mmCIF file of C-alpha atoms and ligand atoms in Angstrom:
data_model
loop_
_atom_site.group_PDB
_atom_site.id
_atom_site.type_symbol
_atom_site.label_atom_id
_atom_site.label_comp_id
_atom_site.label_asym_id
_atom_site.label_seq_id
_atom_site.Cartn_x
_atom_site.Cartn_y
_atom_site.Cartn_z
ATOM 1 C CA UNK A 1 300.454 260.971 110.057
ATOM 2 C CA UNK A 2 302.316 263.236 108.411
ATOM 3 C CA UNK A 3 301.853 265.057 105.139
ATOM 4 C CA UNK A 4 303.828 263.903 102.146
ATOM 5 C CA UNK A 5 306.986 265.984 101.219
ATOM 6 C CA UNK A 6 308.467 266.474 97.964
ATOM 7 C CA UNK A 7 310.694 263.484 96.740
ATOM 8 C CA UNK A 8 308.229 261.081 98.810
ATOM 9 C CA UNK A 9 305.698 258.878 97.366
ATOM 10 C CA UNK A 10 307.132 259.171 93.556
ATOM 11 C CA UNK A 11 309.645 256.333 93.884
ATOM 12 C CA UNK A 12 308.205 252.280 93.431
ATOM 13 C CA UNK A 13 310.129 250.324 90.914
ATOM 14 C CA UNK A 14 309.019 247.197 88.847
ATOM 15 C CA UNK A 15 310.351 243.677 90.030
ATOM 16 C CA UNK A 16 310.627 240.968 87.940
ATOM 17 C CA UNK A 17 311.807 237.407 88.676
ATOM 18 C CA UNK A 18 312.592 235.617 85.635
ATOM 19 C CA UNK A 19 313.233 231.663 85.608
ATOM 20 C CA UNK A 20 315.223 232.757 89.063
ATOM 21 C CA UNK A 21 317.238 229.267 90.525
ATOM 22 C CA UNK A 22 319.001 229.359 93.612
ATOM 23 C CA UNK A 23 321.269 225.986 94.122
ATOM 24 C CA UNK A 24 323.484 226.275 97.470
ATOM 25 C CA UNK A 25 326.935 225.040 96.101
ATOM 26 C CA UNK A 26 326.588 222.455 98.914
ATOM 27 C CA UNK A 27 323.429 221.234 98.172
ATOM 28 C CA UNK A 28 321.678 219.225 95.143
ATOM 29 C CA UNK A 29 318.197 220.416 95.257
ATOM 30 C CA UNK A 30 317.479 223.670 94.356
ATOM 31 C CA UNK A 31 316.598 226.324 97.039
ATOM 32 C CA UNK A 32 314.389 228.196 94.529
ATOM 33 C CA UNK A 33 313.635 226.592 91.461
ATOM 34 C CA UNK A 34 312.516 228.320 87.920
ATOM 35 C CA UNK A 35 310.698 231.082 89.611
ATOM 36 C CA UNK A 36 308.756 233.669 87.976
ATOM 37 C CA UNK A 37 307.191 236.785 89.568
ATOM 38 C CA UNK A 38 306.472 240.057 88.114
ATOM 39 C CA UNK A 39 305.910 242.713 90.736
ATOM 40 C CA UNK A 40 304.277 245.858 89.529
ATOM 41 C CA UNK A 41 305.478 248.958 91.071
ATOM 42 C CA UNK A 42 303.734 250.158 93.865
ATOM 43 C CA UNK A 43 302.480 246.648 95.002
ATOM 44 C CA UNK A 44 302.757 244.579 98.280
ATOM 45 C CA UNK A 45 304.003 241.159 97.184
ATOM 46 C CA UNK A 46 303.858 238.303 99.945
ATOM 47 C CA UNK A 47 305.936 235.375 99.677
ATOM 48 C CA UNK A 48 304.454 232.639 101.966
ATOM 49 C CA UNK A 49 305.518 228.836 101.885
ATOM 50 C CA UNK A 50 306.252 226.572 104.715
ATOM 51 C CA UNK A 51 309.875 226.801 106.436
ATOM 52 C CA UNK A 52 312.292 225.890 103.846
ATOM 53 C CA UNK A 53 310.660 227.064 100.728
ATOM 54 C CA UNK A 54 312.876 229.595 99.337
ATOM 55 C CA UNK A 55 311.057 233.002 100.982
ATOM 56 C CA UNK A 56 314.387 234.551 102.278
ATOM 57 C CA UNK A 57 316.619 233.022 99.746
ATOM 58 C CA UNK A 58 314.049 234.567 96.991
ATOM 59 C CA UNK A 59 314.431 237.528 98.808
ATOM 60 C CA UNK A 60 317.824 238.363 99.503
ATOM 61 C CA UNK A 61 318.700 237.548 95.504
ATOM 62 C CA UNK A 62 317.005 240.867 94.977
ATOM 63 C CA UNK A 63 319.554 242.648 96.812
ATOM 64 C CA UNK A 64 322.203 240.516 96.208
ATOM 65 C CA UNK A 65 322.864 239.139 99.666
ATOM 66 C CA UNK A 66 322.905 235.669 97.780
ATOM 67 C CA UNK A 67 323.613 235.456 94.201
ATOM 68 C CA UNK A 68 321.387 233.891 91.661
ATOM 69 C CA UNK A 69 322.387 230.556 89.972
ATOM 70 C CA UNK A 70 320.626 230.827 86.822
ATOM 71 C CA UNK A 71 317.796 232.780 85.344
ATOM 72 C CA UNK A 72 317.508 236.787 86.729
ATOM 73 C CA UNK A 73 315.878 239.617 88.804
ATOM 74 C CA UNK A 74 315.196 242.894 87.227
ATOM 75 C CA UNK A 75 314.407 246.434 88.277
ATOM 76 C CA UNK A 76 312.625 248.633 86.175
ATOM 77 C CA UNK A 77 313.902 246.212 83.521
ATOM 78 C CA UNK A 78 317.756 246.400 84.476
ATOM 79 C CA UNK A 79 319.229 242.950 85.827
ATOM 80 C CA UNK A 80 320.316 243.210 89.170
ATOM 81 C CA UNK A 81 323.722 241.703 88.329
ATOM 82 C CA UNK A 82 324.780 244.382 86.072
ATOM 83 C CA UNK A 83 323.811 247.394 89.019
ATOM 84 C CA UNK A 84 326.636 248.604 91.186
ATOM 85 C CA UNK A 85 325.791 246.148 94.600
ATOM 86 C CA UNK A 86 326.275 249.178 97.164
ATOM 87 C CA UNK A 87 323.998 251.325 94.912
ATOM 88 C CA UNK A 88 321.742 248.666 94.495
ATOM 89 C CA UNK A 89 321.281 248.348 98.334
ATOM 90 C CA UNK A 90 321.319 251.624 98.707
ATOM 91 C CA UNK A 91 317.734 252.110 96.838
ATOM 92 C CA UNK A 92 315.972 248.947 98.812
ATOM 93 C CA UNK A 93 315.308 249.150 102.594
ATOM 94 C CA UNK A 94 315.502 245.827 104.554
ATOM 95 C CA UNK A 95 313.703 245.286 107.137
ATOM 96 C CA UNK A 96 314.585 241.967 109.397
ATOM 97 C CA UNK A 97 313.529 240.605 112.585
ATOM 98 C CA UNK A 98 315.271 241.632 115.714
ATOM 99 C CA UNK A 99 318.544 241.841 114.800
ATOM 100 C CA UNK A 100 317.813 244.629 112.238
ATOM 101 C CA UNK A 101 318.972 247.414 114.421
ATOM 102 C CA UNK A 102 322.969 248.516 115.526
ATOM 103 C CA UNK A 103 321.926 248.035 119.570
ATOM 104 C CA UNK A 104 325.113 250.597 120.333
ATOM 105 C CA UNK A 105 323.594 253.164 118.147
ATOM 106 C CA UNK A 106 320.964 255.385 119.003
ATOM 107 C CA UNK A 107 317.897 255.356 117.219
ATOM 108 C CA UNK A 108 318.747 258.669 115.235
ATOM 109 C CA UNK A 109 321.828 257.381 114.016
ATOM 110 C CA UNK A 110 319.878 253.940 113.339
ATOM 111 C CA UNK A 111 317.509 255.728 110.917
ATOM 112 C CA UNK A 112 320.308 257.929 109.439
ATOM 113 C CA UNK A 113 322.618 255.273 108.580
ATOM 114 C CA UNK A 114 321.798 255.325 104.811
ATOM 115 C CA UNK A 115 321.119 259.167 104.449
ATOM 116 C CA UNK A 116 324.464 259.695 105.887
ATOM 117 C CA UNK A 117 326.196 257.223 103.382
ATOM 118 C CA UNK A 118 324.842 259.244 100.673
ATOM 119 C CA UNK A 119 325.709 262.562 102.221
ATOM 120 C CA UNK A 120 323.168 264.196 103.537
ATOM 121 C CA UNK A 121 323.547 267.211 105.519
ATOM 122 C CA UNK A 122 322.775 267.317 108.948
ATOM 123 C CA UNK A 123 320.198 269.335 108.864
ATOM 124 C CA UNK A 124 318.179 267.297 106.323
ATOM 125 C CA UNK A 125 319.335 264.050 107.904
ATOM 126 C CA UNK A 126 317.797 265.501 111.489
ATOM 127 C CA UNK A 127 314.584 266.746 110.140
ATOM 128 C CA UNK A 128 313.957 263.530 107.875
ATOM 129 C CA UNK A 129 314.455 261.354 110.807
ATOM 130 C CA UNK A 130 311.730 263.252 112.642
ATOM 131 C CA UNK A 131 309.527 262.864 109.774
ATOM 132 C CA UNK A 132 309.660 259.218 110.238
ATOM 133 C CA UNK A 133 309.467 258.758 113.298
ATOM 134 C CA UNK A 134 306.271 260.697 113.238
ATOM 135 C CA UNK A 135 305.192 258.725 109.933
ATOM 136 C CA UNK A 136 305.567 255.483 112.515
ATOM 137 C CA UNK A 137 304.035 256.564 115.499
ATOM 138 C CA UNK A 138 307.004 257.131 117.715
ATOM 139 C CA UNK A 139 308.118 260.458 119.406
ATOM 140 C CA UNK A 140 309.995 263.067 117.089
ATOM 141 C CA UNK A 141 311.203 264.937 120.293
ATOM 142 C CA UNK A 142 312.021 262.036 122.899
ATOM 143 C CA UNK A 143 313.041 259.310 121.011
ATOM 144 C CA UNK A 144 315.811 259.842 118.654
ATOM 145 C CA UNK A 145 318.443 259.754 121.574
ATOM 146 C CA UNK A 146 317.181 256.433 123.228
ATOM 147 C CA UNK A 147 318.755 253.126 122.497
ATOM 148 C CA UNK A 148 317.197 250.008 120.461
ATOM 149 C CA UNK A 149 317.294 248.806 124.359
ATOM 150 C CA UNK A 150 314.870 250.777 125.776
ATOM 151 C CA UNK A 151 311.919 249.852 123.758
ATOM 152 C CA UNK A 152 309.988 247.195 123.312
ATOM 153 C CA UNK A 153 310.127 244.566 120.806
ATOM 154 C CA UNK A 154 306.929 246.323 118.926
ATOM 155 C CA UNK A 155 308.872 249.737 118.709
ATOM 156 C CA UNK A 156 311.803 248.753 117.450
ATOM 157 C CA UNK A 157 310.125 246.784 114.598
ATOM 158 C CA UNK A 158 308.600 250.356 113.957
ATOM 159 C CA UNK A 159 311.887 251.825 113.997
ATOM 160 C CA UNK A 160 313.324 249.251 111.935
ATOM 161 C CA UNK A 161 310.598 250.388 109.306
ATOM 162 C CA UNK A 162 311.524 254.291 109.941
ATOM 163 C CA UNK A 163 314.990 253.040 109.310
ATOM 164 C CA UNK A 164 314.269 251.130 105.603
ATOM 165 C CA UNK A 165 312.658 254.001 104.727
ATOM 166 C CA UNK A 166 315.048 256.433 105.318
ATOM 167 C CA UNK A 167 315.997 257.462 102.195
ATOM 168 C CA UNK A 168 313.168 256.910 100.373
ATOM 169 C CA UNK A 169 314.155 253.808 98.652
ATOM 170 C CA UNK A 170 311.745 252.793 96.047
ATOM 171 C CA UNK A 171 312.164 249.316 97.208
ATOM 172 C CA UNK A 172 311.188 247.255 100.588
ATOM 173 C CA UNK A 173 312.198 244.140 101.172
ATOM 174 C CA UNK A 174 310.538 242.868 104.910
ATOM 175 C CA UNK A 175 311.439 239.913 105.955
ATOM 176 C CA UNK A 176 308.765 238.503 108.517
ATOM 177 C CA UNK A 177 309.327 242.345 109.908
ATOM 178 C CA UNK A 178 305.965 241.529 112.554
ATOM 179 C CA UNK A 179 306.971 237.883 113.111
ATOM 180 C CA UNK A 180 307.482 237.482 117.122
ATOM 181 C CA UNK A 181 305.304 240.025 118.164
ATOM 182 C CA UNK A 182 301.705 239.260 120.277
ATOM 183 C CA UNK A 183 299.119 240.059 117.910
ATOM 184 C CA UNK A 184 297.420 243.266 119.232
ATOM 185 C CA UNK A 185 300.355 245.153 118.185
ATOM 186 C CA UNK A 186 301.062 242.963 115.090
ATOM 187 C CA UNK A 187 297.583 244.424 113.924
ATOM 188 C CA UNK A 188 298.149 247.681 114.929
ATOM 189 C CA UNK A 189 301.531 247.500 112.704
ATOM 190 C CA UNK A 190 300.279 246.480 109.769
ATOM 191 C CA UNK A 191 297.624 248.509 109.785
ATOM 192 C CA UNK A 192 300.539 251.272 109.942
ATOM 193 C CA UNK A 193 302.146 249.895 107.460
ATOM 194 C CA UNK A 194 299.272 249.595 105.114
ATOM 195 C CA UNK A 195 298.401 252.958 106.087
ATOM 196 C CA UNK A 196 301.768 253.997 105.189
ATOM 197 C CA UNK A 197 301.902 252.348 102.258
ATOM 198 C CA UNK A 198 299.101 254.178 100.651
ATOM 199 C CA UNK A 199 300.873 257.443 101.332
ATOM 200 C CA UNK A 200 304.537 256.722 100.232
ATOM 201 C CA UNK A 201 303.795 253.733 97.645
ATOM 202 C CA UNK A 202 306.616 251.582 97.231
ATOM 203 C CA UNK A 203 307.225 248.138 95.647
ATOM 204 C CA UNK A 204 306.972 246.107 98.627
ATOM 205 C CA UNK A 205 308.579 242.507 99.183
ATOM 206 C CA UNK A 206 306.921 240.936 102.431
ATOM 207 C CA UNK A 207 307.757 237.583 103.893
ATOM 208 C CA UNK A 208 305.263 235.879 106.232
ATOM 209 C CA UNK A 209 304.533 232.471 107.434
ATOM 210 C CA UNK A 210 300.811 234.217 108.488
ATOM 211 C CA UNK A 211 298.242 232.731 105.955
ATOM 212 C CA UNK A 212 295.779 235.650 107.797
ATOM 213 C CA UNK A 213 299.041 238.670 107.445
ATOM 214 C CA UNK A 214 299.580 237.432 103.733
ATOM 215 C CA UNK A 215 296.056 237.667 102.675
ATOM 216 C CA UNK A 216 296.090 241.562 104.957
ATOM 217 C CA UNK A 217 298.430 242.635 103.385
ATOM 218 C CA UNK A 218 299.089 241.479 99.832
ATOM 219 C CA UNK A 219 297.772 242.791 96.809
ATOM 220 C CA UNK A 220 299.576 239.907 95.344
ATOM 221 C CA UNK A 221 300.669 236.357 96.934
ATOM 222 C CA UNK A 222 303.050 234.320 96.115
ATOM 223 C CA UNK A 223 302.584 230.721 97.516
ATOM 224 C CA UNK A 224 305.930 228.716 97.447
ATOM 225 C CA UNK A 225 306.298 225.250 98.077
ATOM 226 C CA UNK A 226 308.738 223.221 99.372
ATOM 227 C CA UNK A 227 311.465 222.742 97.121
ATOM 228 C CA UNK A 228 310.784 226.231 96.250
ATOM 229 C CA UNK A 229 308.736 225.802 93.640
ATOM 230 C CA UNK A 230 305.842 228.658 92.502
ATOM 231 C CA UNK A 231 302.359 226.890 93.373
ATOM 232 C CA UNK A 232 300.281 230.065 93.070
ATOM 233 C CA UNK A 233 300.758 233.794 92.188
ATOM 234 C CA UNK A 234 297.518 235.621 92.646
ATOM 235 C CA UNK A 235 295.526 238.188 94.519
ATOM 236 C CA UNK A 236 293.829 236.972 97.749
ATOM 237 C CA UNK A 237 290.762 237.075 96.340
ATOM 238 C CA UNK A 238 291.663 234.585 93.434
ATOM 239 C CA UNK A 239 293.725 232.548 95.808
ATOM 240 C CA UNK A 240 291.031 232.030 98.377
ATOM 241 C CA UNK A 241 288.140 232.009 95.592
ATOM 242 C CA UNK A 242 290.192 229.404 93.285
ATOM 243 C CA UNK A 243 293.201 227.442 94.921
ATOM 244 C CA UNK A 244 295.511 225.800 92.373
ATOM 245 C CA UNK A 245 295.772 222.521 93.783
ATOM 246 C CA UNK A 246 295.448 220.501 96.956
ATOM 247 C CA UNK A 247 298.252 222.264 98.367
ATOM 248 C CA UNK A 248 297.288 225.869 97.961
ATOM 249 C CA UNK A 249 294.062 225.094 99.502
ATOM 250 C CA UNK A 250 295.197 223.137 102.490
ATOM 251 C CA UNK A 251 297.639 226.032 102.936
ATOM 252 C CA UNK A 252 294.832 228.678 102.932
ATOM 253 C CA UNK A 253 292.678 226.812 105.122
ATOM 254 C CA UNK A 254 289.275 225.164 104.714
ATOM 255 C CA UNK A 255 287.807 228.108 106.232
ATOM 256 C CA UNK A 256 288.668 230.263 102.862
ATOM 257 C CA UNK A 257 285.310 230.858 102.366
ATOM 258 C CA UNK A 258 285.091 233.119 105.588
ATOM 259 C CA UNK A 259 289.031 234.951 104.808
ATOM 260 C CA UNK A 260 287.718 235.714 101.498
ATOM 261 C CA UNK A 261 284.544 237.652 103.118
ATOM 262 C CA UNK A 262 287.119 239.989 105.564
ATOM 263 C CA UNK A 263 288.621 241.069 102.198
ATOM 264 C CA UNK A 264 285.371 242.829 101.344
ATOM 265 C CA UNK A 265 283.432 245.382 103.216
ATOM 266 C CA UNK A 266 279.435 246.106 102.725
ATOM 267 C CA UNK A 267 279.877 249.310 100.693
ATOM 268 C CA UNK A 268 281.676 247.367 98.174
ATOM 269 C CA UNK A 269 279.102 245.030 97.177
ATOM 270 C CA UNK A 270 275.849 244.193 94.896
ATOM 271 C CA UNK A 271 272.723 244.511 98.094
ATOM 272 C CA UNK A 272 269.230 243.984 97.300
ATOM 273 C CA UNK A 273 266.809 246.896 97.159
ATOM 274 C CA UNK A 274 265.383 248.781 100.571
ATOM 275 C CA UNK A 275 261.272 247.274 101.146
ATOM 276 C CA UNK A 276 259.153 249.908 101.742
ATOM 277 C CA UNK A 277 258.708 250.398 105.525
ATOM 278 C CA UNK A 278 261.134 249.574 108.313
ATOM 279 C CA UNK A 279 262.469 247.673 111.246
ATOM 280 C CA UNK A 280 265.826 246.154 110.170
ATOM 281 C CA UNK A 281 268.588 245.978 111.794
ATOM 282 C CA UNK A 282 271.006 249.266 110.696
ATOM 283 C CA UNK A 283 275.086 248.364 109.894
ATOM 284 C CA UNK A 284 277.634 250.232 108.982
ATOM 285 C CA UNK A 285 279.040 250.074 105.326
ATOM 286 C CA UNK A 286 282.045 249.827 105.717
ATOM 287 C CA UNK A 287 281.559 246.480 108.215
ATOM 288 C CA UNK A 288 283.531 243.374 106.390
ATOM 289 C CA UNK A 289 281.030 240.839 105.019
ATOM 290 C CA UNK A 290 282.659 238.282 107.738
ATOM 291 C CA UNK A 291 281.365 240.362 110.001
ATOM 292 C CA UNK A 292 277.798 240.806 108.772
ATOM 293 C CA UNK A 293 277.419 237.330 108.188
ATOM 294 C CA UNK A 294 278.403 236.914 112.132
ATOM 295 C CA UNK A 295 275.948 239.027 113.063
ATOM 296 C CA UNK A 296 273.100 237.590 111.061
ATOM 297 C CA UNK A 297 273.939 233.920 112.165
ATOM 298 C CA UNK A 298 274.604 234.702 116.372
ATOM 299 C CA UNK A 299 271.704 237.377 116.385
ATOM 300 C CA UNK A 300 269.612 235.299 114.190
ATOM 301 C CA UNK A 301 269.107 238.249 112.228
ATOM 302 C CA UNK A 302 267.436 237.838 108.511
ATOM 303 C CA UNK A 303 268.130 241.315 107.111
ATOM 304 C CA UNK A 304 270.587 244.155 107.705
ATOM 305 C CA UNK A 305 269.920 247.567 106.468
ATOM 306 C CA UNK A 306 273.350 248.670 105.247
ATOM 307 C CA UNK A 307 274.135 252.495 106.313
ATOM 308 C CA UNK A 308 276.475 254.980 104.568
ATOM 309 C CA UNK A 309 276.148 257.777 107.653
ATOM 310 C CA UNK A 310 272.835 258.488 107.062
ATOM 311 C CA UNK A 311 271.884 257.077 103.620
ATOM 312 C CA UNK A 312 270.912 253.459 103.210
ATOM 313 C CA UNK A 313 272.812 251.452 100.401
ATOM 314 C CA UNK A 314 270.750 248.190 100.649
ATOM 315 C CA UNK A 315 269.975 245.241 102.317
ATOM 316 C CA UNK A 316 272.385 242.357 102.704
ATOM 317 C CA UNK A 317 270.964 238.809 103.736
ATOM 318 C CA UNK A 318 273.244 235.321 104.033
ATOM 319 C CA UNK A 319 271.878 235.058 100.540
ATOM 320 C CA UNK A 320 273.736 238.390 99.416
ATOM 321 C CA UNK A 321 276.793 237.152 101.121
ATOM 322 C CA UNK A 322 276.145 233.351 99.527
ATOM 323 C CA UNK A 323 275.760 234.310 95.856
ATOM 324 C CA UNK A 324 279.076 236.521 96.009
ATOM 325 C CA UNK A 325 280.953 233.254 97.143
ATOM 326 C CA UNK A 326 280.273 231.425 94.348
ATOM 327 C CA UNK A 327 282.036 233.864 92.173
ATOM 328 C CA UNK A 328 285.117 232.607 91.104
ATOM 329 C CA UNK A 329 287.683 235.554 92.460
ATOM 330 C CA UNK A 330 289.313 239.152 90.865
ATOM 331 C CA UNK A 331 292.195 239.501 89.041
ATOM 332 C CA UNK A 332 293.205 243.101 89.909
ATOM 333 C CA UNK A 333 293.359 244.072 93.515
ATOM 334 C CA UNK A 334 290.301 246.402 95.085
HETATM 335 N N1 ATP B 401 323.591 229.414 103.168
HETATM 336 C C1 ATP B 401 322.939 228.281 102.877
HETATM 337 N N2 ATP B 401 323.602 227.165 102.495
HETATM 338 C C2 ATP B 401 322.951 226.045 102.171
HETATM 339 N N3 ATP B 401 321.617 225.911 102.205
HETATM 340 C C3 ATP B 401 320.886 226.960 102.579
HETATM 341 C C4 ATP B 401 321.506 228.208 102.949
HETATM 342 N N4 ATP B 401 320.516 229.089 103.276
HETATM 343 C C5 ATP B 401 319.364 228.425 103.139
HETATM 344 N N5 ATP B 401 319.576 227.148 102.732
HETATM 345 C C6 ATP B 401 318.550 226.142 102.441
HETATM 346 O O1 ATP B 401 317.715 226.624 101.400
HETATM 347 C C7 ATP B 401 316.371 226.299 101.642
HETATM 348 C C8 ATP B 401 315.521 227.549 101.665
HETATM 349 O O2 ATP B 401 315.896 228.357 102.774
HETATM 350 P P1 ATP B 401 315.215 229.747 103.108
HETATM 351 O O3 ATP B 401 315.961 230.346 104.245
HETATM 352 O O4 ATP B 401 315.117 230.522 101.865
HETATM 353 O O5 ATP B 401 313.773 229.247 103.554
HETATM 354 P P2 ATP B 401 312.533 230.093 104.122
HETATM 355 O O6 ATP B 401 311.383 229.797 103.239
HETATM 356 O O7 ATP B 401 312.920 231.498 104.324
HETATM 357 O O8 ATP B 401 312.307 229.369 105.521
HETATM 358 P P3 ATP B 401 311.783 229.969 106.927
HETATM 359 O O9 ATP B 401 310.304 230.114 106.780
HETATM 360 O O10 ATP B 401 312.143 228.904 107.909
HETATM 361 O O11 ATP B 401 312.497 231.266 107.180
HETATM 362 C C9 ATP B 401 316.331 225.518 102.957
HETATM 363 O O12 ATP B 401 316.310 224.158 102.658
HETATM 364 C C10 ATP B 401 317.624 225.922 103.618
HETATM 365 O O13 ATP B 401 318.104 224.886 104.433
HETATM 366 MG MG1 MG B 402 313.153 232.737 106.012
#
C-alpha cells in the first residue's frame, strides 16, 4: 500500500437520485421507476435486485450512457443534464466486467487513457500509473508493458480498478467489477478495494447480484425490485435486522440472523464482566460474532474470554450474541 499523495483522498462527491424514471422508448414498463437515493460522499452504495431490475440502467444514467426520462441525478447538487457529458465522464471511473480494458493497449496506456485526455505530462502520467499499480497489488516495474492478455481474469479486474482511478475521479461507478471471478480472489479483491477505499474515499456506485458482496461491501444498500422499483435503502445492519417486506427478506436470506453477526466483530460489542478466576477459552477481539458463535456451538464451548493482545475485554456467551439480535438494526454505518 502506498502512502497517500497530495490531490488523493480529498475528492468524493454527493449523489442524489431524485424521482429518477428510465422508460426504453421501445418498451411500456418502466426500467427504473420513481427512484430515490441520496448517496453521501464518501460512501459505498450497492445496488442489488434480481436480473432485470434497473442496476445498470440506474447506473449508467449517472454518467449519461442512457439518459433519464423524467425526474434527475445530481452531483454535489448540480443535475447531471446541465454538466458538459465528456467532463462529466471525465470525473467518474467505470469499472465493467471483462470488456473494460482496450486488449491492443498495454496496460500503461490502459491506466493512462484519462490522464492523457486531460493532458498530463508524461512524467506525471508514468509515475501515477506506478502509484496504482502499486495501490492494487500489481508490479510497478514489470507490468505496465504487458498486455490485458497476459493476465488473468483476477488481474485485469485489478487493473481495470487502477484504470477508474486514474485520475482521481471523485466518482466510481463498478458495475459487478468481481462478478466471474472464483471466490478466493473475489475476497481478496474486495478486501483491496475496501482497503483502498478507506485510503482514497470516493463516492462509490457498486453493482452486485452477491447478497454476501452487497452486505461486504456497502455502507448503504439499495434493494431494487423487478420493475425497478426501490424496496429498501438501508445499511446492512438495518436491512438484515428489519427487512421491509416479504421480498427484502427472501432476498437476504433466512439465514440473516447469522450475515448480520459477520458485520460485527467482538471488540465492538456490550460482553459481560470477567469472573474472578480462570479457565475460559481465550479469542481474539477482533473475531466476527459469526465466528464466536461457531465456535461456542461445534466446541460446545459456554464462555469465551475475549482478548485485546493481552488485555481481556469480557466474556461473550450465545446469550451475549442472542440479546444483540433482537435489536432492531443501526442507522449510520460502523
Ligand atoms: N437498451 C435497452 N432497450 C430496451 N430495454 C432495455 C435496454 N437495456 C435494458 N433494457 C431493459 O431494462 C430492464 C433493466 O435492465 P438492466 O440492464 O438495467 O437490468 P440489471 O438489473 O442490470 O440486470 P442484470 O442483473 O441482468 O445485469 C430490463 O428489463 C432490460 O431488458
Ligand atoms: Mg446489469
Amino acid at each position: 500500500m502506498t502512502r497517500r499523495r497530495n490531490g488523493e483522498g480529498g475528492s468524493a462527491a454527493e449523489i442524489v437520485f431524485r424521482n429518477v424514471t428510465k422508460r426504453y422508448a421501445e418498451r411500456t414498463e418502466a426500467a427504473v421507476r420513481d427512484l430515490s437515493l441520496e448517496i453521501p460522499a464518501g460512501e459505498i452504495c450497492v445496488l442489488i435486485g434480481p436480473s432485470g431490475s434497473g442496476k445498470t440502467t440506474a447506473m449508467k444514467m449517472v454518467n449519461r450512457l442512457i439518459s433519464i426520462t423524467e425526474g434527475d441525478i445530481t452531483i454535489d447538487g448540480q443535475s447531471v443534464k446541465d454538466l458538459d457529458v465528456t467532463e462529466l465522464r471525465r470525473g467518474i471511473g467505470y469499472v465493467i466486467q471483462q470488456i473494460g480494458l482496450f486488449p491492443h493497449m498495454s496496460v500503461e496506456d490502459n491506466i493512462a487513457t484519462v490522464p492523457r485526455l486531460r493532458g498530463w505530462d508524461k512524467g506525471r502520467i508514468r509515475e501515477r500509473v506506478r502509484e496504482l499499480l502499486e495501490l492494487v497489488g500489481l508490479d510497478p516495474d514489470e507490468d505496465p508493458g504487458r498486455y490485458p492478455s497476459e493476465f488473468s481474469g483476477g488481474q485485469r479486474q485489478r487493473v481495470g480498478v487502477a484504470r477508474a482511478m486514474a485520475a482521481d475521479p471523485p466518482i466510481m461507478l463498478m458495475d459487478e467489477p468481481f462478478g466471474a471471478i472464483d471466490p478466493i480472489t473475489r475476497e481478496r479483491l474486495q478486501n483491496d478495494f475496501l482497503r483502498l477505499h478507506a485510503l482514497i474515499r470516493k463516492t462509490v456506485i457498486f453493482v452486485t447480484h452477491d447478497i454476501d458482496e452487497a452486505i461486504k461491501m456497502g455502507d448503504r444498500i439499495a434493494i431494487l425490485r423487478p420493475g425497478g422499483v426501490l424496496a429498501q435503502y438501508d445499511t446492512p445492519d438495518t436491512i438484515l435486522a428489519s427487512p421491509a417486506d416479504e421480498f427484502v427478506a427472501d432476498f437476504v436470506g433466512a439465514d440473516r440472523g447469522l450475515k448480520r453477526l459477520s458485520l460485527r466483530r467482538l471488540r465492538d460489542i456490550e460482553l459481560d464482566p470477567v469472573p474472578p478466576g480462570n479457565g475460559v477459552t481465550r479469542i481474539d477481539a477482533d473475531t466476527t460474532l459469526r465466528d464466536a458463535l461457531s465456535l461456542m456451538l461445534a466446541g460446545q464451548i459456554e464462555r469465551l474470554l475475549v482478548m485485546d493482545e493481552q488485555r481481556p475485554l469480557g466474556i461473550c456467551t450465545v446469550d451475549v450474541i442472542g440479546r444483540l439480535l433482537a435489536t432492531r438494526g443501526t442507522d449510520a454505518p460502523a
